[in-house]
Every structure is written in C-alpha cells, then in structure tokens.
Coordinates of C-alpha atoms in Angstrom, one line a residue:
Chain A
M1 CA 0.0 0.0 0.0
I2 CA 1.6 3.2 -1.1
I3 CA -0.8 5.6 0.5
S4 CA -1.9 4.6 4.0
D5 CA -5.3 5.6 5.5
N6 CA -3.6 7.9 7.9
T7 CA -1.8 9.7 5.1
K8 CA -5.1 9.9 3.1
K9 CA -6.7 11.6 6.1
Q10 CA -3.9 14.2 6.2
I11 CA -4.1 14.8 2.4
D12 CA -7.9 15.3 2.8
S13 CA -7.2 18.0 5.4
W14 CA -5.2 19.8 2.8
I15 CA -7.8 19.3 0.1
E16 CA -10.3 21.0 2.3
K17 CA -8.4 24.3 2.1
Y18 CA -9.0 24.7 -1.6
P19 CA -12.2 25.3 -3.5
Q20 CA -14.2 22.3 -4.7
G21 CA -12.7 20.8 -7.8
K22 CA -9.3 22.4 -7.1
Q23 CA -7.9 19.4 -5.1
S24 CA -4.8 19.4 -7.3
S25 CA -3.6 22.4 -5.2
A26 CA -2.9 19.8 -2.5
V27 CA -0.5 17.8 -4.8
M28 CA 2.7 19.3 -3.3
E29 CA 1.8 18.3 0.3
A30 CA 0.3 15.0 -0.9
L31 CA 3.6 14.1 -2.5
K32 CA 5.5 15.1 0.6
L33 CA 3.3 13.0 2.8
V34 CA 3.5 9.9 0.6
Q35 CA 7.3 10.4 0.3
A36 CA 7.6 10.5 4.1
E37 CA 5.9 7.1 4.5
N38 CA 7.9 5.5 1.6
D39 CA 11.5 5.8 2.9
N40 CA 11.8 9.4 2.0
Q41 CA 11.6 8.6 -1.7
L42 CA 9.1 9.1 -4.5
T43 CA 8.9 6.2 -7.0
S44 CA 6.9 6.6 -10.2
E45 CA 4.2 4.3 -8.6
A46 CA 3.9 6.6 -5.7
I47 CA 3.6 9.7 -7.9
Q48 CA 0.9 7.9 -9.9
A49 CA -0.9 6.9 -6.7
V50 CA -1.0 10.6 -5.6
A51 CA -2.2 11.6 -9.0
D52 CA -5.0 9.0 -8.9
Y53 CA -6.0 10.0 -5.4
L54 CA -6.3 13.7 -6.5
D55 CA -7.9 12.8 -9.8
M56 CA -5.3 14.5 -11.9
P57 CA -3.1 13.3 -14.8
G58 CA -0.1 11.3 -13.7
I59 CA 2.2 13.5 -15.8
A60 CA 0.9 16.6 -14.0
A61 CA 1.9 15.1 -10.6
A62 CA 5.3 14.0 -12.1
E63 CA 6.0 17.5 -13.3
V64 CA 5.5 18.8 -9.8
A65 CA 7.5 16.0 -8.3
T66 CA 10.5 16.7 -10.6
F67 CA 10.3 20.5 -10.6
Y68 CA 10.7 21.2 -6.8
E69 CA 13.8 20.5 -4.8
N70 CA 12.4 18.7 -1.9
Y71 CA 11.3 15.4 -3.5
N72 CA 13.7 12.5 -3.7
H73 CA 13.9 10.2 -6.7
K74 CA 16.8 8.2 -5.5
P75 CA 17.4 6.4 -2.2
V76 CA 18.3 8.8 0.6
G77 CA 19.1 8.5 4.3
K78 CA 16.7 8.4 7.2
H79 CA 17.8 11.9 7.9
I80 CA 18.7 14.5 5.3
I81 CA 21.1 17.3 6.1
R82 CA 20.7 20.2 3.8
F83 CA 23.7 22.4 4.1
C84 CA 23.4 26.0 2.8
H85 CA 26.4 27.1 0.7
N86 CA 25.0 30.4 -0.6
I87 CA 26.7 33.7 -0.1
S88 CA 26.0 34.6 3.5
C89 CA 26.9 31.1 4.6
M90 CA 29.9 31.0 2.3
L91 CA 31.2 34.3 3.8
N92 CA 30.9 32.6 7.2
G93 CA 32.9 29.5 6.4
A94 CA 30.3 27.1 5.1
D95 CA 32.7 25.5 2.6
D96 CA 35.1 24.4 5.3
L97 CA 32.3 23.1 7.5
I98 CA 30.8 21.1 4.6
T99 CA 34.2 19.5 4.1
H100 CA 34.3 18.8 7.9
L101 CA 30.9 17.1 7.7
E102 CA 31.9 15.1 4.7
T103 CA 35.1 13.9 6.4
K104 CA 33.2 13.1 9.6
L105 CA 30.6 11.0 7.8
G106 CA 32.8 9.6 5.1
V107 CA 30.6 10.7 2.3
K108 CA 30.5 13.5 -0.3
T109 CA 27.5 15.8 -0.7
G110 CA 24.8 14.0 -2.6
E111 CA 25.7 10.7 -1.0
V112 CA 24.2 8.6 1.8
T113 CA 26.1 7.1 4.7
K114 CA 26.7 3.3 4.4
D115 CA 24.3 2.6 7.3
G116 CA 21.6 4.5 5.4
L117 CA 21.2 6.9 8.3
I118 CA 22.2 10.3 6.8
S119 CA 22.2 12.0 3.4
V120 CA 24.1 15.2 2.9
K121 CA 23.1 17.7 0.4
K122 CA 24.5 21.1 -0.6
V123 CA 21.6 23.4 -1.1
E124 CA 20.8 27.0 -2.1
C125 CA 19.7 29.7 0.3
L126 CA 17.4 28.5 3.1
G127 CA 16.4 32.0 4.2
A128 CA 18.3 32.1 7.6
C129 CA 21.2 34.3 6.4
V130 CA 21.6 36.1 9.7
G131 CA 22.2 32.7 11.4
A132 CA 24.9 31.7 8.9
P133 CA 26.4 29.2 8.6
M134 CA 23.4 27.0 8.9
F135 CA 21.9 23.7 7.8
Q136 CA 18.6 22.0 8.0
I137 CA 18.1 18.4 9.3
D138 CA 14.7 17.1 8.3
D139 CA 12.3 19.9 9.4
Q140 CA 14.6 21.7 11.8
Y141 CA 17.1 24.6 11.2
Y142 CA 20.5 24.7 13.0
E143 CA 22.2 28.1 12.9
H144 CA 25.6 29.7 13.8
L145 CA 27.3 26.3 13.2
T146 CA 30.8 25.5 14.2
A147 CA 32.7 22.2 13.7
D148 CA 32.1 21.3 17.3
K149 CA 28.4 22.1 17.1
I150 CA 28.1 20.0 14.0
D151 CA 29.8 17.1 15.7
D152 CA 27.3 17.3 18.6
I153 CA 24.3 17.5 16.4
V154 CA 25.2 14.8 14.0
D155 CA 26.3 12.4 16.8
G156 CA 22.8 12.8 18.2
L157 CA 21.1 11.5 15.1
K158 CA 19.7 8.0 15.4
Chain B
M1 CA 13.6 51.0 16.0
N2 CA 11.2 48.0 16.1
E3 CA 8.1 50.2 15.8
V4 CA 6.0 48.2 13.3
C5 CA 6.4 44.5 12.4
F6 CA 8.8 44.0 15.3
K7 CA 7.1 46.1 17.9
N8 CA 6.4 43.2 20.3
I9 CA 9.7 41.3 19.6
D10 CA 11.1 41.7 23.1
K11 CA 7.9 40.6 24.8
D12 CA 7.3 37.1 26.2
Q13 CA 5.4 34.9 23.8
C14 CA 5.4 37.8 21.4
W15 CA 3.6 35.6 18.8
S16 CA 0.5 35.0 20.9
L17 CA -2.9 36.5 20.3
E18 CA -2.8 37.8 23.9
T19 CA 0.4 39.8 23.3
Y20 CA -0.8 41.0 19.9
E21 CA -4.2 42.2 21.3
A22 CA -2.6 43.8 24.4
T23 CA -0.8 46.2 22.2
G24 CA -3.8 47.2 20.0
G25 CA -3.8 44.2 17.6
Y26 CA -7.0 43.5 15.7
S27 CA -8.4 46.9 16.6
T28 CA -8.7 47.9 12.9
W29 CA -10.1 44.5 12.0
R30 CA -12.7 44.8 14.8
K31 CA -13.7 48.3 13.5
I32 CA -14.1 46.9 10.0
L33 CA -16.4 44.2 11.4
K34 CA -18.5 46.9 13.0
G35 CA -18.7 48.7 9.7
E36 CA -16.6 51.7 10.8
Y37 CA -14.4 51.7 7.7
T38 CA -14.9 51.9 4.0
P39 CA -12.4 50.3 1.6
D40 CA -11.6 53.7 0.1
E41 CA -10.7 55.1 3.5
I42 CA -8.2 52.2 4.0
I43 CA -6.7 52.6 0.5
N44 CA -6.3 56.4 1.1
E45 CA -4.5 55.7 4.5
L46 CA -2.1 53.3 2.7
K47 CA -1.4 55.8 0.0
T48 CA -0.6 58.4 2.6
S49 CA 1.7 56.0 4.4
G50 CA 3.9 55.6 1.4
L51 CA 4.1 51.9 2.0
R52 CA 5.8 50.2 -0.9
G53 CA 5.9 46.4 -1.6
R54 CA 8.5 44.9 0.7
G55 CA 9.1 41.8 -1.4
G56 CA 11.6 43.7 -3.5
A57 CA 9.7 45.5 -6.3
G58 CA 8.7 48.5 -4.2
F59 CA 5.3 49.0 -5.9
P60 CA 3.0 51.3 -3.8
T61 CA 0.7 49.0 -1.8
G62 CA -2.2 51.4 -1.7
L63 CA -2.2 51.7 -5.4
K64 CA -1.9 48.0 -5.9
W65 CA -5.0 47.4 -3.7
S66 CA -6.9 50.1 -5.6
F67 CA -6.4 48.1 -8.9
M68 CA -8.5 45.2 -7.7
P69 CA -11.9 45.1 -9.3
R70 CA -13.6 44.6 -6.0
N71 CA -17.1 44.9 -7.4
A72 CA -16.5 42.2 -10.0
Q73 CA -18.8 39.2 -9.8
G74 CA -17.4 35.9 -8.4
Q75 CA -14.7 34.8 -6.0
K76 CA -11.7 37.0 -5.4
Y77 CA -8.5 36.1 -3.5
V78 CA -5.9 37.6 -1.4
V79 CA -2.5 35.9 -1.3
C80 CA 0.5 36.5 0.9
N81 CA 4.0 35.7 -0.5
S82 CA 6.0 34.1 2.3
D83 CA 8.2 32.2 -0.2
E84 CA 11.3 33.9 1.0
G85 CA 14.5 32.6 -0.6
E86 CA 16.7 35.3 -2.2
P87 CA 20.2 34.9 -0.8
G88 CA 20.6 37.4 2.0
T89 CA 16.9 37.6 2.8
C90 CA 15.4 36.2 6.0
K91 CA 13.0 38.8 7.4
D92 CA 9.7 37.2 6.6
R93 CA 10.8 34.1 8.5
D94 CA 11.1 36.3 11.6
I95 CA 7.8 38.1 11.0
L96 CA 6.0 34.7 10.8
R97 CA 7.8 33.4 13.8
F98 CA 7.4 36.5 16.0
N99 CA 4.4 38.4 14.8
P100 CA 2.1 36.1 12.8
H101 CA -1.1 37.9 13.9
S102 CA 0.1 41.0 12.1
V103 CA 0.2 39.0 8.8
I104 CA -3.3 37.6 9.5
E105 CA -4.8 41.0 10.3
G106 CA -3.0 42.7 7.4
M107 CA -4.4 40.0 5.1
A108 CA -7.9 40.3 6.6
I109 CA -7.8 44.1 6.1
G110 CA -6.8 43.5 2.5
S111 CA -9.5 41.0 2.0
F112 CA -12.1 43.5 3.1
V113 CA -10.7 46.2 0.8
M114 CA -10.7 43.9 -2.2
N115 CA -13.8 42.0 -1.3
A116 CA -11.9 38.8 -1.3
T117 CA -13.3 36.3 1.1
I118 CA -10.6 33.7 0.8
G119 CA -6.9 34.1 1.5
Y120 CA -3.8 31.9 1.2
N121 CA -0.4 32.4 2.8
Y122 CA 2.2 30.7 0.7
I123 CA 5.1 29.7 3.0
R124 CA 8.3 28.2 1.6
G125 CA 8.4 24.5 2.3
E126 CA 11.5 24.6 4.4
F127 CA 10.0 27.1 6.9
M128 CA 8.4 24.5 9.2
E129 CA 8.9 26.5 12.3
P130 CA 7.3 29.7 10.8
F131 CA 4.6 27.6 9.3
N132 CA 3.7 26.0 12.6
R133 CA 3.7 29.4 14.3
F134 CA 1.4 30.8 11.6
E135 CA -0.9 27.8 11.9
G136 CA -1.0 28.3 15.6
A137 CA -2.0 31.9 15.2
L138 CA -4.7 31.0 12.6
K139 CA -6.2 28.6 15.2
E140 CA -6.2 31.3 17.8
A141 CA -7.8 33.8 15.4
Y142 CA -10.5 31.4 14.5
A143 CA -11.2 30.4 18.1
A144 CA -11.5 34.1 19.0
G145 CA -14.1 34.6 16.3
L146 CA -11.9 36.8 14.2
L147 CA -12.0 34.7 11.0
G148 CA -14.7 32.7 9.2
K149 CA -18.0 33.4 7.6
N150 CA -20.2 36.3 8.6
I151 CA -17.7 37.1 11.4
N152 CA -19.4 38.3 14.6
G153 CA -22.8 38.4 12.8
S154 CA -21.4 41.0 10.3
E155 CA -21.5 40.9 6.5
V156 CA -17.8 40.3 6.5
S157 CA -16.4 36.8 5.7
F158 CA -12.7 35.8 5.5
D159 CA -11.3 32.4 5.5
L160 CA -7.5 32.2 5.6
Y161 CA -5.3 29.1 5.0
S162 CA -1.6 28.5 4.8
H163 CA 0.0 26.6 1.9
L164 CA 3.5 25.1 1.9
G165 CA 6.0 25.1 -0.9
A166 CA 8.5 22.4 -1.8
G167 CA 11.7 24.2 -2.7
A168 CA 11.9 26.6 -5.7
Y169 CA 13.1 30.1 -5.5
I170 CA 11.2 31.1 -8.7
V171 CA 7.9 30.6 -6.8
G172 CA 8.7 33.9 -5.1
E173 CA 7.7 35.5 -8.4
E174 CA 4.0 36.2 -8.0
T175 CA 2.6 34.5 -11.0
A176 CA 4.8 31.5 -10.5
L177 CA 3.5 31.4 -7.0
L178 CA -0.1 31.3 -8.3
E179 CA 0.8 28.4 -10.6
S180 CA 2.4 26.6 -7.7
L181 CA -0.7 27.3 -5.5
E182 CA -2.8 25.7 -8.2
G183 CA -0.6 22.6 -7.9
K184 CA 1.6 23.1 -10.9
K185 CA 5.3 23.7 -11.7
G186 CA 6.2 27.2 -10.6
Q187 CA 6.7 28.8 -14.0
P188 CA 5.9 32.5 -14.3
R189 CA 2.9 33.6 -16.4
F190 CA 2.9 36.1 -19.2
K191 CA 1.7 39.5 -18.0
P192 CA -0.8 41.0 -18.9
P193 CA -3.2 39.8 -17.8
F194 CA -2.2 40.8 -14.3
P195 CA -3.2 38.9 -11.3
A196 CA -5.6 41.7 -10.3
N197 CA -7.7 40.5 -13.3
V198 CA -6.7 36.9 -13.8
G199 CA -5.1 35.5 -10.8
L200 CA -5.5 32.4 -8.7
Y201 CA -7.8 29.9 -10.4
G202 CA -8.4 32.6 -13.0
K203 CA -10.0 34.9 -10.5
P204 CA -9.0 38.5 -9.4
T205 CA -6.2 38.2 -6.9
T206 CA -3.9 40.5 -5.0
I207 CA -0.5 39.2 -3.9
N208 CA 1.6 41.1 -1.3
N209 CA 4.8 40.2 0.6
T210 CA 4.6 39.2 4.2
E211 CA 6.2 42.4 5.5
S212 CA 3.8 44.5 3.5
F213 CA 0.8 42.8 5.0
A214 CA 2.4 42.9 8.5
S215 CA 2.9 46.6 8.2
V216 CA -0.8 47.4 7.4
P217 CA -2.4 47.0 10.9
E218 CA 0.1 49.4 12.5
I219 CA -0.4 51.9 9.7
M220 CA -4.1 51.8 10.2
S221 CA -4.1 52.1 14.0
K222 CA -1.5 54.9 14.1
G223 CA -2.3 56.6 10.7
G224 CA -0.7 56.7 7.3
Q225 CA 1.0 60.1 8.1
W226 CA 2.6 58.6 11.2
F227 CA 4.1 55.8 9.2
A228 CA 5.2 58.1 6.4
D229 CA 7.0 60.4 8.9
L230 CA 9.0 57.5 10.2
G231 CA 10.8 57.4 6.9
V232 CA 11.8 59.8 4.2
E233 CA 10.4 61.1 0.9
N234 CA 9.4 58.3 -1.4
S235 CA 10.3 55.7 1.3
G236 CA 7.6 55.9 4.0
G237 CA 8.0 54.1 7.2
T238 CA 10.4 51.5 8.6
K239 CA 11.9 48.6 6.9
L240 CA 13.4 45.3 8.0
F241 CA 17.0 45.0 7.0
S242 CA 18.6 41.5 7.2
V243 CA 22.2 42.2 7.8
S244 CA 24.4 39.2 7.2
G245 CA 28.0 38.4 6.3
H246 CA 31.2 39.8 7.9
V247 CA 29.6 41.7 10.8
N248 CA 29.8 41.1 14.6
N249 CA 26.1 40.9 15.1
P250 CA 24.2 39.7 12.1
A251 CA 20.5 40.1 12.6
N252 CA 17.2 41.5 11.3
F253 CA 16.8 45.2 12.2
E254 CA 13.6 47.2 11.8
V255 CA 14.7 50.8 11.4
S256 CA 13.5 54.0 9.8
M257 CA 14.0 54.3 6.0
G258 CA 16.7 56.8 5.3
M259 CA 19.1 55.6 8.0
P260 CA 22.7 56.1 6.9
F261 CA 24.2 52.8 5.9
S262 CA 27.1 53.4 8.3
E263 CA 24.6 53.5 11.2
L264 CA 23.0 50.2 10.2
L265 CA 26.5 48.7 10.0
E266 CA 27.1 50.0 13.6
L267 CA 23.8 48.4 14.7
A268 CA 25.0 45.1 13.3
G269 CA 28.1 45.4 15.6
G270 CA 30.4 46.8 13.0
M271 CA 32.9 44.8 10.9
R272 CA 34.0 41.5 12.4
N273 CA 37.6 41.5 13.7
G274 CA 37.8 45.1 12.8
A275 CA 38.4 44.1 9.2
K276 CA 38.0 46.7 6.4
L277 CA 34.8 46.8 4.5
K278 CA 35.2 45.8 0.8
A279 CA 31.7 45.5 -0.7
V280 CA 28.0 45.5 0.1
I281 CA 25.1 43.9 -1.7
P282 CA 22.3 46.2 -0.3
G283 CA 19.1 44.5 -1.3
G284 CA 19.5 40.8 -1.8
S285 CA 21.7 38.8 -4.2
S286 CA 20.0 40.1 -7.3
T287 CA 20.8 43.8 -6.6
P288 CA 24.0 45.3 -7.9
V289 CA 27.0 45.0 -5.6
L290 CA 28.5 48.3 -4.3
T291 CA 32.1 49.2 -3.4
A292 CA 32.7 50.2 0.3
E293 CA 33.0 53.8 -0.7
A294 CA 29.7 53.9 -2.5
A295 CA 28.0 52.1 0.4
M296 CA 29.4 54.2 3.2
G297 CA 27.9 57.3 1.5
M298 CA 24.4 56.0 1.0
T299 CA 21.2 56.1 3.0
M300 CA 19.0 53.1 3.4
D301 CA 15.9 54.1 1.4
Y302 CA 14.7 53.5 -2.2
D303 CA 16.2 56.8 -3.6
G304 CA 19.4 56.7 -1.4
I305 CA 20.4 53.2 -2.6
D306 CA 19.4 54.0 -6.2
K307 CA 21.7 57.0 -6.1
A308 CA 24.5 54.8 -4.8
G309 CA 24.0 52.6 -7.9
S310 CA 21.9 49.7 -6.6
M311 CA 18.5 48.8 -5.3
L312 CA 16.7 48.4 -1.9
G313 CA 15.2 45.2 -3.1
A314 CA 14.1 43.2 0.0
G315 CA 16.4 45.0 2.3
S316 CA 18.9 42.1 2.5
V317 CA 22.3 43.7 3.2
I318 CA 25.2 41.4 2.6
I319 CA 28.5 42.7 4.1
M320 CA 31.8 41.6 2.6
D321 CA 35.2 42.4 4.1
E322 CA 38.6 42.7 2.4
S323 CA 39.2 38.9 2.7
T324 CA 36.4 38.2 0.3
C325 CA 37.3 36.9 -3.2
M326 CA 34.8 38.6 -5.5
V327 CA 35.3 36.0 -8.2
K328 CA 34.2 33.2 -5.8
A329 CA 31.3 35.3 -4.5
L330 CA 30.0 36.0 -8.0
T331 CA 30.4 32.3 -9.0
R332 CA 28.3 31.3 -6.0
L333 CA 25.6 33.7 -7.0
A334 CA 25.7 32.6 -10.6
H335 CA 25.3 29.0 -9.5
F336 CA 22.2 30.0 -7.6
Y337 CA 20.5 31.5 -10.6
Y338 CA 21.6 28.6 -12.8
D339 CA 20.1 26.2 -10.3
E340 CA 16.9 28.2 -9.8
S341 CA 16.0 29.2 -13.4
C342 CA 12.7 27.5 -14.2
G343 CA 13.8 26.8 -17.7
Q344 CA 10.9 28.5 -19.5
C345 CA 12.8 31.3 -21.3
T346 CA 15.8 30.4 -23.4
P347 CA 17.9 33.5 -22.5
C348 CA 17.6 32.7 -18.8
R349 CA 17.8 28.9 -19.0
E350 CA 20.8 28.9 -21.3
G351 CA 22.4 32.2 -20.2
T352 CA 22.5 31.3 -16.5
G353 CA 24.3 28.1 -17.4
W354 CA 26.8 30.0 -19.5
L355 CA 27.4 32.6 -16.7
Y356 CA 28.1 29.8 -14.2
R357 CA 30.2 27.6 -16.4
V358 CA 32.4 30.5 -17.6
L359 CA 32.9 31.7 -14.0
K360 CA 33.6 28.1 -12.9
R361 CA 36.2 27.8 -15.6
I362 CA 37.9 30.9 -14.3
M363 CA 37.8 29.5 -10.7
D364 CA 39.3 26.3 -12.0
G365 CA 42.3 28.3 -13.4
K366 CA 41.2 27.8 -17.0
G367 CA 39.9 31.2 -17.6
K368 CA 40.6 32.9 -20.9
A369 CA 41.3 36.6 -21.5
E370 CA 38.1 37.1 -23.5
D371 CA 36.0 35.6 -20.7
I372 CA 35.2 38.9 -19.1
D373 CA 33.7 40.2 -22.4
L374 CA 31.9 36.9 -22.8
L375 CA 30.3 37.2 -19.4
M376 CA 29.3 40.8 -20.2
S377 CA 27.8 39.8 -23.5
V378 CA 25.8 36.9 -21.9
Q379 CA 24.4 39.0 -19.1
E380 CA 23.4 41.7 -21.7
K381 CA 21.5 39.1 -23.7
I382 CA 19.6 37.9 -20.7
M383 CA 18.7 41.4 -19.4
G384 CA 15.2 42.4 -20.3
N385 CA 14.6 39.3 -22.5
T386 CA 12.7 37.0 -20.2
I387 CA 9.1 36.7 -18.9
C388 CA 10.0 37.3 -15.3
A389 CA 12.7 39.2 -13.4
L390 CA 14.8 36.1 -12.6
G391 CA 16.8 36.7 -15.7
D392 CA 17.5 40.3 -14.8
A393 CA 18.3 39.1 -11.3
A394 CA 21.0 36.8 -12.6
A395 CA 22.4 39.4 -14.9
M396 CA 22.7 42.4 -12.6
P397 CA 25.2 40.9 -10.1
V398 CA 27.5 39.9 -13.1
E399 CA 27.5 43.4 -14.6
S400 CA 28.2 45.1 -11.2
F401 CA 30.8 42.7 -10.0
L402 CA 32.7 43.0 -13.2
R403 CA 32.4 46.8 -13.3
N404 CA 33.4 47.3 -9.6
F405 CA 36.0 44.6 -9.2
R406 CA 37.2 43.9 -12.7
E407 CA 40.9 43.7 -11.6
E408 CA 40.1 40.7 -9.5
F409 CA 38.7 38.8 -12.4
E410 CA 41.6 39.8 -14.6
Y411 CA 44.0 38.6 -12.0
Y412 CA 42.3 35.3 -11.5
I413 CA 42.3 34.7 -15.3
E414 CA 45.9 35.7 -15.7
H415 CA 47.3 33.8 -12.6
G416 CA 44.8 31.0 -12.3
K417 CA 44.3 31.9 -8.6
S418 CA 42.6 34.4 -6.4
M419 CA 44.1 37.9 -5.9
V420 CA 42.7 37.8 -2.3
E421 CA 42.6 34.3 -1.0
K422 CA 45.8 32.5 0.0

C-alpha cells in the first residue's frame, strides 16, 4: 500500500483548504506525505498513486515531483542534512564546514552514509542568512554552526 | 527601531494572540467588522503612508490594492507571498515566527478592501517553524471569532489558509506562486493579464509580501501620516533589514527608512575582527554590488540606494570584508540562478548556465582573457529578454561585480588563482 489511510486523512485535510474541484492544489503536500511514508523517496508508482488520489493526470503530478527541490527520486538516508552554501553562509565559512561534515561522515555531498542513516546535500539559500552558517536536518534549522556544534548535532542522530 | 512589524519582539510569547491584542492588535479589523471603515478610507490611508511592496519590487501597496476590481462578480482572492529565498533575505521568516497575527490582520484588512473572502499564505516549504507558528496563530484567530463566515454576525467573511512550498526560488515571483498554489510547476505567467484581473484559479487576486501585509495593521491604527513620517520622501515608514556576512552581530533590524548605511552597520556590531569593508550587496543577491566607498555614503531608502547605484530590493544587506574573493562570491551567486532558473525562457535557461560555467572555468584556473567580455555579453543578452525578473536578477550581479571589481577577475584569469585568498 503506497498511501496509508492515515496519510489519506492528512491529504484530505489539505484538500479542504481549496475550492471544490481544485484538489490538485494539494499535490505538493500529498507528494511530501507519501514520500515520508515510503523511505523518503518518490517512486513513479507513488507519484501515480498521488495523481490518482487527487484525480489529476499522472504527468501533472510527475511535473511537480521533478520541478521542486524537496522530492527525492533516489534512495536517501533516514535523515537529510541540507547544508546551505550560498553567499552569507559562504562568507561565514560554510565550505570548510561542509568538508568537515563530509570527512566526519565519510561521504560526499549528494551521498548517503553506508548505514543508510544520513544523506548530505549542498543546497541554495534556506532563508536564515543572519544565522549563517546553517543547515537543516529534516524539518529543523540549526544556525551559527561550528565544527564542534556540527559534531554534537550529528552524533545525536539516530 | 522596532516600531511596526517587530514592535512586540522583546515581549514574552510575542507571537501569541494575547500579546498582539494587548498592544492594540486586531483593533482595525474589529472596527471593520463593526462597519466603521470603507475600503476607500483604507486605501487612502495606505497611499498616505507611502508603504511600498516589501518583497523587492517596491510598488506602492495602496495603489496595488486600488487596482483590484472589488465589485466584479465571483470569487476574489488575497495571497501572501512568504516564499522567502533570495540569498541574504530572512526577514519574513522572523515576522512569521514572532508576529504572525500582524500578517493575519493585514491580510484580513486587505480581503475587506478587495472584497476577497478567501486568502492563502504561501510559505516556503523549508519554513516549518514559521509555518507552525502561523498555523497556531490561525487557530487562535478562528477560536477568537476573528475569521470565518459572517464574522461576529457581520456581513464580512474571511477564511485564511496556509500553503506550503516544496523548494523553488522562482515561486517567489508572484505569477509562479499562483501556478504553484494551483498545484503546478512554478513557472511565471505572461503579463498581462495581471493577477488583479486573472489570478488564482483565473480569479482576481492580490499578492503582497509578508512584511507589506504585516505593516498594514500598525499603519491603520497609528495613521498613514505617522508611518510616512518615520521614513523619508518616497520611502515611507520603517523597513526590516537583514544584515548578514562579515559583521559582529548579524540580525534583522527594523529601522527607519533613510538611515545612513554606516549607522546600520554599527547596529550590526560593525565589521568582524575590525576588518576593512570591501563590498556591500544592499538588497539581496539580485541587486548590484557596491564598493565600500559607495555604500558608506548611502542612506537606506529607495532613492538613497538608487543614487549609490543599486536597489533596496528586499532589504537584504550582505556585508563583505577585504578577505572576500569577489570571483568566488559571484560564482556562488551565478550558481544560484543557474540552479533556480525555471527553464521556461531560453535567454535565462541557457544564459545562467553560460554565466556559471564561464565563472567556474575561471575558478578552475582555466579562464581565458576574453571571458570577461563573454560574461558581459551573456548578461546583456539575458537582461530584459525574459518573462520574469529572474533573468535580470541573474544578470545584474554579473555586470556590477565586473564593473566594480574587474581587476580581481583579470588577476584570476591571468594567474589562475585568487588575488585575495591565500
């Protein structure tokens, strides 16, 4: 089962926000919810299941799933670290900290740790520039990072 | 300082309904519900205030609201653009976290003016903390009977919902945002027709930035003239400036328009480690970079920054000290636009790739003498030739970095290494 009853309920609560017949407005959240319950990854079957549930063409849901950054089409870790490398973070040493994180985890950005626990991605501005350097793990922001702080945060991931 | 969007920022639970109402929040909305305002009175107050769109374009908000065909038949919408993501910009995040009710009340006032009974706040997908704060505030507002249908037995109805993005800078462009809200790829629409006539689901729609909406309640309760007087001519009121980069105390500061840049720099704790200022991007990554000399002489308002050779944009001030390699800085920005171009218009889709790849080649030590001219030629061909402003946004940094710091690019090409970095 690609979409659980619980997820369907959550998708329904998004559909309610939009006018009748405009349920495709909920596609972005529906894709996220379905991704979350399928190992953080969207297969073409999952995308089609979302499209069917929202009564929209499969290609329309696939366009959304491939246009936006936060959908994964390859296996990713249980946790995803999105490290900002744009200008304010760069000016505050993000590049060295990204290298530190890569060395610590034994992966390059874009890869997953061997145990499947952590993916590291280099991303564009996350809109927390006054807290630079920063990264996001899953739904949470961590700001004013240092190498020591990164070690503590990452060691705490299970 | 901190007189409008941030006026409660030092209070305990500053985001709560209790705090918001204790300092006069929802007083304008309650008056509207009692029939004490006409839409025209509100538009006039906004026009007097001099409030200009805080998302970056600077279009007068009162004028924008007056364009809505409020007597047209059928559904109309009001939409808030909280899809913040231009490098350097992080003010709307703090408004949503610390003063979400001001956004709700601002949107509610707008909905009344434009006769739009449904509103959406489009929040960028990564902003889960701001989203949860805003959702919490919405719950409070509904529970207090401030939102819904025929509110308090009045003729006024307003239902407000939040919508979440999924990672795409281009969706900050208002028509791309509407496409995205309709559940499509975020690709900008041709204009005209403008959203005021053909917007969300094809219906008349007004879209404003978070800070613009959040400023409206305070303008209404203290008066348009009060707000205008906080600022300077052509730049009414206060503005949130996100000061980031090489400063001691990077933060969001809400200060009067017209403040000298040097004072804002002092507020941000001055230059880190006493280093020398080299360059300033005053309004977010798409606005032209300024030399230290030009920046130190400017005031922080639309005309002041324009005179210095750049734009106020979203008020995102990126400070660079003398250790900054301008080739590296521009390459990073070029990568951003290359990554974020939606791919719809050829000059932008292809041009941003050219800009990034040529800069990358220089960074890799393989630059050619003619690369500077090539970069200039590519940015000129993007500028003004695309449906939306992302193309211009990609072009402007290139032109200004090359104009102001040309010798660093020449040095990098000639020596295969940075003039600045060891």
